Amino acid sequence: MNQQQFRIREVQPSILYFGTPVVLLSTLNEDETTNLTPMSSAWALGQRIVLGLGAGGKALMNLQRWEECVINLPDPSLWQHVERLAPLTGCDPVPVAKQGQYKHEKDKFSAAGLSPLPSMTVKPQRIAECPLQIEARVLHIQMASEDASFAIIETGALKVHAYEPIVLGDRHIDPSAWSPLIYNFRHYFGLGGELGKTFRSET
Ligand SMILES: Cc1cc2nc3c(=O)[nH]c(=O)nc-3n(C[C@H](O)[C@H](O)[C@H](O)COP(=O)(O)O)c2cc1C
């Protein structure tokens, strides 16, 4: 697709999820069990990972109380497990805005058919089926938007776990072996083939 072939028009999409990796976020419940939240508003800069979370969800509530999480990254083969979590919330009762569409679920691991693994530096558990698992601590939470309906959470990576086949040497994840699950305007996609690399790539 290029600009010469198509006219460009103005559009007001009702959603703006333009394609970001899916994260399954582990946070700690009041009773020290782990809640899992599918999310896709996440990005990394250096050792910081910034998360965007809705104010009505259990994940934000948990992070405000216990400032640790695991950022688990599923690959495309796990999309149906992710989708099993999609209509669930760890909140009990279900918030008014979610009533009718969402159900409360305490045991998200069983609901999704995923397995817990203990973490090394934080209390929330990791997800064994996710090839990348990043233990992190909360550095800053900022309520955002006029009505404080979502929050921007800055986290710092503490420890990264990766499946052996996606690790290159000691310090790199192999981009030709690792592939994120992409959330693209509310549809799930994998990555296509490699196109090239940036001038700073070390692999
Ligand atoms: C693929 C996917 C991506 C999502 N991305 C986000 C997100 O970035 N932030 C967010 O707050 N909710 C996101 N959601 C919605 C939450 O998963 C949903 O509100 C869920 O009920 C929250 O669970 P919790 O209340 O147990 O934390 C996403 C859902 C799916 C399925």
CSV table of C-alpha atoms and ligand atoms in Angstrom, one decimal:
chain,number,residue,atom,x,y,z
A,1,MET,CA,0.0,0.0,0.0
A,2,ASN,CA,1.4,3.4,-0.8
A,3,GLN,CA,0.2,7.0,-0.8
A,4,GLN,CA,0.2,7.3,-4.6
A,5,GLN,CA,-2.3,4.4,-5.1
A,6,PHE,CA,-4.9,5.4,-2.5
A,7,ARG,CA,-6.7,8.5,-1.5
A,8,ILE,CA,-6.3,9.3,2.2
A,9,ARG,CA,-9.5,10.1,4.1
A,10,GLU,CA,-10.2,11.4,7.6
A,11,VAL,CA,-11.7,8.8,10.0
A,12,GLN,CA,-12.8,8.7,13.6
A,13,PRO,CA,-12.2,5.1,14.7
A,14,SER,CA,-14.0,4.1,17.9
A,15,ILE,CA,-10.9,2.3,19.1
A,16,LEU,CA,-7.3,3.1,18.5
A,17,TYR,CA,-5.5,-0.2,19.3
A,18,PHE,CA,-3.1,0.0,16.4
A,19,GLY,CA,-1.3,-3.3,17.1
A,20,THR,CA,0.8,-3.8,20.2
A,21,PRO,CA,2.0,-7.0,21.9
A,22,VAL,CA,-0.3,-8.8,24.3
A,23,VAL,CA,0.9,-9.0,27.9
A,24,LEU,CA,-0.6,-11.2,30.6
A,25,LEU,CA,0.0,-9.2,33.7
A,26,SER,CA,0.4,-11.0,37.0
A,27,THR,CA,-0.6,-9.0,40.1
A,28,LEU,CA,-1.1,-10.0,43.8
A,29,ASN,CA,-4.6,-10.4,45.2
A,30,GLU,CA,-5.4,-9.5,48.9
A,31,ASP,CA,-5.0,-13.2,49.9
A,32,GLU,CA,-1.6,-13.4,48.0
A,33,THR,CA,-3.0,-15.5,45.1
A,34,THR,CA,-2.2,-14.2,41.6
A,35,ASN,CA,-4.6,-12.4,39.3
A,36,LEU,CA,-4.0,-12.5,35.5
A,37,THR,CA,-5.0,-9.5,33.3
A,38,PRO,CA,-4.8,-9.6,29.5
A,39,MET,CA,-3.6,-6.2,28.3
A,40,SER,CA,-1.9,-4.6,25.3
A,41,SER,CA,-1.1,-1.0,26.3
A,42,ALA,CA,2.5,-1.7,27.2
A,43,TRP,CA,5.9,-0.5,26.0
A,44,ALA,CA,9.5,-0.7,27.0
A,45,LEU,CA,12.2,2.0,27.1
A,46,GLY,CA,15.5,0.8,28.6
A,47,GLN,CA,14.7,-1.3,31.7
A,48,ARG,CA,11.4,0.6,32.2
A,49,ILE,CA,8.1,-0.8,31.1
A,50,VAL,CA,5.1,1.4,31.0
A,51,LEU,CA,1.6,0.0,31.4
A,52,GLY,CA,-1.8,1.5,30.7
A,53,LEU,CA,-4.6,0.1,32.9
A,54,GLY,CA,-8.3,0.9,33.3
A,55,ALA,CA,-9.3,2.3,36.7
A,56,GLY,CA,-12.1,-0.2,37.3
A,57,GLY,CA,-10.0,-3.3,37.0
A,58,LYS,CA,-8.4,-5.6,39.6
A,59,ALA,CA,-4.9,-5.3,38.2
A,60,LEU,CA,-4.7,-1.5,39.0
A,61,MET,CA,-6.2,-2.1,42.4
A,62,ASN,CA,-3.7,-4.8,43.1
A,63,LEU,CA,-0.7,-2.7,41.9
A,64,GLN,CA,-1.8,0.2,44.2
A,65,ARG,CA,-1.7,-2.2,47.2
A,66,TRP,CA,1.3,-4.4,46.3
A,67,GLU,CA,3.8,-2.8,44.0
A,68,GLU,CA,5.0,-5.8,42.1
A,69,CYS,CA,4.0,-7.6,38.9
A,70,VAL,CA,5.1,-10.0,36.3
A,71,ILE,CA,4.8,-9.0,32.6
A,72,ASN,CA,4.3,-12.3,30.9
A,73,LEU,CA,4.5,-12.3,27.1
A,74,PRO,CA,2.5,-15.0,25.3
A,75,ASP,CA,3.4,-16.1,21.8
A,76,PRO,CA,0.7,-16.4,19.0
A,77,SER,CA,0.0,-20.1,19.8
A,78,LEU,CA,-1.6,-18.9,23.1
A,79,TRP,CA,-4.2,-16.5,21.8
A,80,GLN,CA,-7.1,-18.8,22.7
A,81,HIS,CA,-5.9,-19.0,26.3
A,82,VAL,CA,-5.7,-15.2,26.3
A,83,GLU,CA,-9.2,-14.9,25.0
A,84,ARG,CA,-10.5,-17.2,27.7
A,85,LEU,CA,-9.4,-14.5,30.2
A,86,ALA,CA,-10.9,-11.7,28.1
A,87,PRO,CA,-14.5,-11.7,29.6
A,88,LEU,CA,-13.3,-12.2,33.2
A,89,THR,CA,-12.3,-9.9,36.1
A,90,GLY,CA,-10.7,-10.5,39.4
A,91,CYS,CA,-13.1,-7.8,40.9
A,92,ASP,CA,-15.9,-9.1,43.1
A,93,PRO,CA,-18.5,-7.7,42.7
A,94,VAL,CA,-18.1,-7.1,38.9
A,95,PRO,CA,-17.9,-3.3,38.4
A,96,VAL,CA,-21.2,-1.7,37.2
A,97,ALA,CA,-19.6,-0.7,33.8
A,98,LYS,CA,-18.7,-4.4,33.2
A,99,GLN,CA,-21.9,-6.0,34.3
A,100,GLY,CA,-23.6,-8.2,31.7
A,101,GLN,CA,-20.5,-8.6,29.7
A,102,TYR,CA,-17.9,-9.8,32.3
A,103,LYS,CA,-17.9,-12.5,35.0
A,104,HIS,CA,-15.9,-12.5,38.2
A,105,GLU,CA,-13.2,-15.2,38.3
A,106,LYS,CA,-10.8,-15.8,41.2
A,107,ASP,CA,-8.7,-18.6,39.7
A,108,LYS,CA,-7.6,-17.1,36.3
A,109,PHE,CA,-4.8,-19.8,35.8
A,110,SER,CA,-7.4,-22.6,35.8
A,111,ALA,CA,-9.9,-20.5,33.8
A,112,ALA,CA,-7.3,-19.9,31.1
A,113,GLY,CA,-5.6,-23.4,31.2
A,114,LEU,CA,-2.3,-21.9,32.2
A,115,SER,CA,0.2,-23.0,34.9
A,116,PRO,CA,1.7,-20.9,37.7
A,117,LEU,CA,5.4,-20.8,38.4
A,118,PRO,CA,6.9,-19.1,41.5
A,119,SER,CA,8.8,-15.8,40.8
A,120,MET,CA,12.2,-15.1,42.1
A,121,THR,CA,12.1,-11.5,43.2
A,122,VAL,CA,8.4,-10.7,43.4
A,123,LYS,CA,5.3,-12.3,44.9
A,124,PRO,CA,2.9,-12.6,41.9
A,125,GLN,CA,3.5,-15.9,40.1
A,126,ARG,CA,4.8,-16.2,36.5
A,127,ILE,CA,3.0,-18.0,33.7
A,128,ALA,CA,4.9,-21.2,32.7
A,129,GLU,CA,3.5,-21.2,29.1
A,130,CYS,CA,4.8,-17.7,28.3
A,131,PRO,CA,8.2,-17.8,26.6
A,132,LEU,CA,9.2,-14.4,28.2
A,133,GLN,CA,8.4,-13.5,31.8
A,134,ILE,CA,9.6,-10.2,33.2
A,135,GLU,CA,9.5,-9.7,37.0
A,136,ALA,CA,9.0,-6.0,37.7
A,137,ARG,CA,8.3,-3.5,40.5
A,138,VAL,CA,6.1,-0.4,40.3
A,139,LEU,CA,8.0,2.9,40.3
A,140,HIS,CA,5.2,5.3,39.7
A,141,ILE,CA,1.4,5.4,39.2
A,142,GLN,CA,-0.3,8.3,37.6
A,143,MET,CA,-4.0,8.6,37.2
A,144,ALA,CA,-4.7,9.9,33.7
A,145,SER,CA,-7.6,11.5,31.7
A,146,GLU,CA,-10.0,14.1,33.0
A,147,ASP,CA,-12.1,11.5,34.9
A,148,ALA,CA,-9.2,9.4,36.2
A,149,SER,CA,-10.6,6.5,34.3
A,150,PHE,CA,-7.2,4.9,33.6
A,151,ALA,CA,-3.7,4.9,35.0
A,152,ILE,CA,-0.2,5.0,33.6
A,153,ILE,CA,2.1,2.7,35.6
A,154,GLU,CA,5.8,2.9,35.2
A,155,THR,CA,7.6,-0.3,36.2
A,156,GLY,CA,11.2,-1.3,36.4
A,157,ALA,CA,12.3,-4.7,35.2
A,158,LEU,CA,14.0,-6.8,38.0
A,159,LYS,CA,14.6,-10.1,36.3
A,160,VAL,CA,13.9,-11.6,32.9
A,161,HIS,CA,13.2,-15.3,32.3
A,162,ALA,CA,13.1,-16.7,28.7
A,163,TYR,CA,12.7,-20.0,27.1
A,164,GLU,CA,16.2,-21.3,26.2
A,165,PRO,CA,15.6,-21.5,22.4
A,166,ILE,CA,14.8,-17.8,22.2
A,167,VAL,CA,18.0,-16.7,24.0
A,168,LEU,CA,21.0,-15.7,21.9
A,169,GLY,CA,24.3,-15.7,23.9
A,170,ASP,CA,24.0,-14.2,27.4
A,171,ARG,CA,22.4,-10.9,26.7
A,172,HIS,CA,20.0,-11.1,23.8
A,173,ILE,CA,16.6,-12.4,22.8
A,174,ASP,CA,16.7,-13.9,19.3
A,175,PRO,CA,14.2,-11.9,17.3
A,176,SER,CA,13.9,-14.7,14.7
A,177,ALA,CA,13.0,-17.3,17.3
A,178,TRP,CA,10.7,-15.1,19.5
A,179,SER,CA,7.4,-13.8,18.2
A,180,PRO,CA,4.9,-11.7,20.2
A,181,LEU,CA,1.2,-12.1,20.0
A,182,ILE,CA,-0.2,-8.9,18.5
A,183,TYR,CA,-3.5,-7.2,19.5
A,184,ASN,CA,-4.5,-5.4,16.3
A,185,PHE,CA,-7.8,-3.4,16.5
A,186,ARG,CA,-9.2,-6.1,18.8
A,187,HIS,CA,-8.1,-9.0,16.6
A,188,TYR,CA,-5.2,-11.3,17.3
A,189,PHE,CA,-2.2,-11.6,14.9
A,190,GLY,CA,1.2,-13.1,14.9
A,191,LEU,CA,4.2,-11.5,13.1
A,192,GLY,CA,5.0,-11.9,9.5
A,193,GLY,CA,8.6,-12.6,8.4
A,194,GLU,CA,11.5,-10.4,9.1
A,195,LEU,CA,11.9,-7.3,6.9
A,196,GLY,CA,15.3,-6.1,8.1
A,197,LYS,CA,17.0,-4.7,11.2
A,198,THR,CA,17.9,-1.3,12.7
A,199,PHE,CA,21.5,0.0,12.5
A,200,ARG,CA,21.9,-0.5,16.3
A,201,SER,CA,21.0,-4.2,16.2
A,202,GLU,CA,23.6,-6.4,18.0
A,203,THR,CA,22.3,-9.7,16.6
B,1,LIG,C1,-6.0,-8.7,24.3
B,1,LIG,C2,-6.6,-7.7,25.3
B,1,LIG,C3,-5.9,-6.6,25.6
B,1,LIG,C4,-6.4,-5.7,26.6
B,1,LIG,N1,-5.7,-4.6,26.9
B,1,LIG,C5,-6.0,-3.8,28.0
B,1,LIG,C6,-5.1,-2.8,28.4
B,1,LIG,O1,-4.1,-2.5,27.8
B,1,LIG,N2,-5.5,-2.1,29.6
B,1,LIG,C7,-6.6,-2.4,30.3
B,1,LIG,O2,-6.9,-1.8,31.3
B,1,LIG,N3,-7.4,-3.4,29.9
B,1,LIG,C8,-7.1,-4.2,28.8
B,1,LIG,N4,-7.9,-5.2,28.4
B,1,LIG,C9,-9.2,-5.5,29.1
B,1,LIG,C10,-8.9,-6.2,30.5
B,1,LIG,O3,-8.3,-7.4,30.2
B,1,LIG,C11,-10.3,-6.4,31.2
B,1,LIG,O4,-10.8,-5.2,31.6
B,1,LIG,C12,-10.2,-7.4,32.3
B,1,LIG,O5,-11.5,-7.6,32.8
B,1,LIG,C13,-9.4,-6.9,33.5
B,1,LIG,O6,-9.2,-7.9,34.4
B,1,LIG,P1,-9.0,-7.6,36.0
B,1,LIG,O7,-10.1,-6.7,36.4
B,1,LIG,O8,-9.0,-8.9,36.7
B,1,LIG,O9,-7.7,-6.9,36.0
B,1,LIG,C14,-7.5,-6.0,27.3
B,1,LIG,C15,-8.2,-7.2,27.0
B,1,LIG,C16,-7.7,-8.1,26.1
B,1,LIG,C17,-8.4,-9.4,25.8
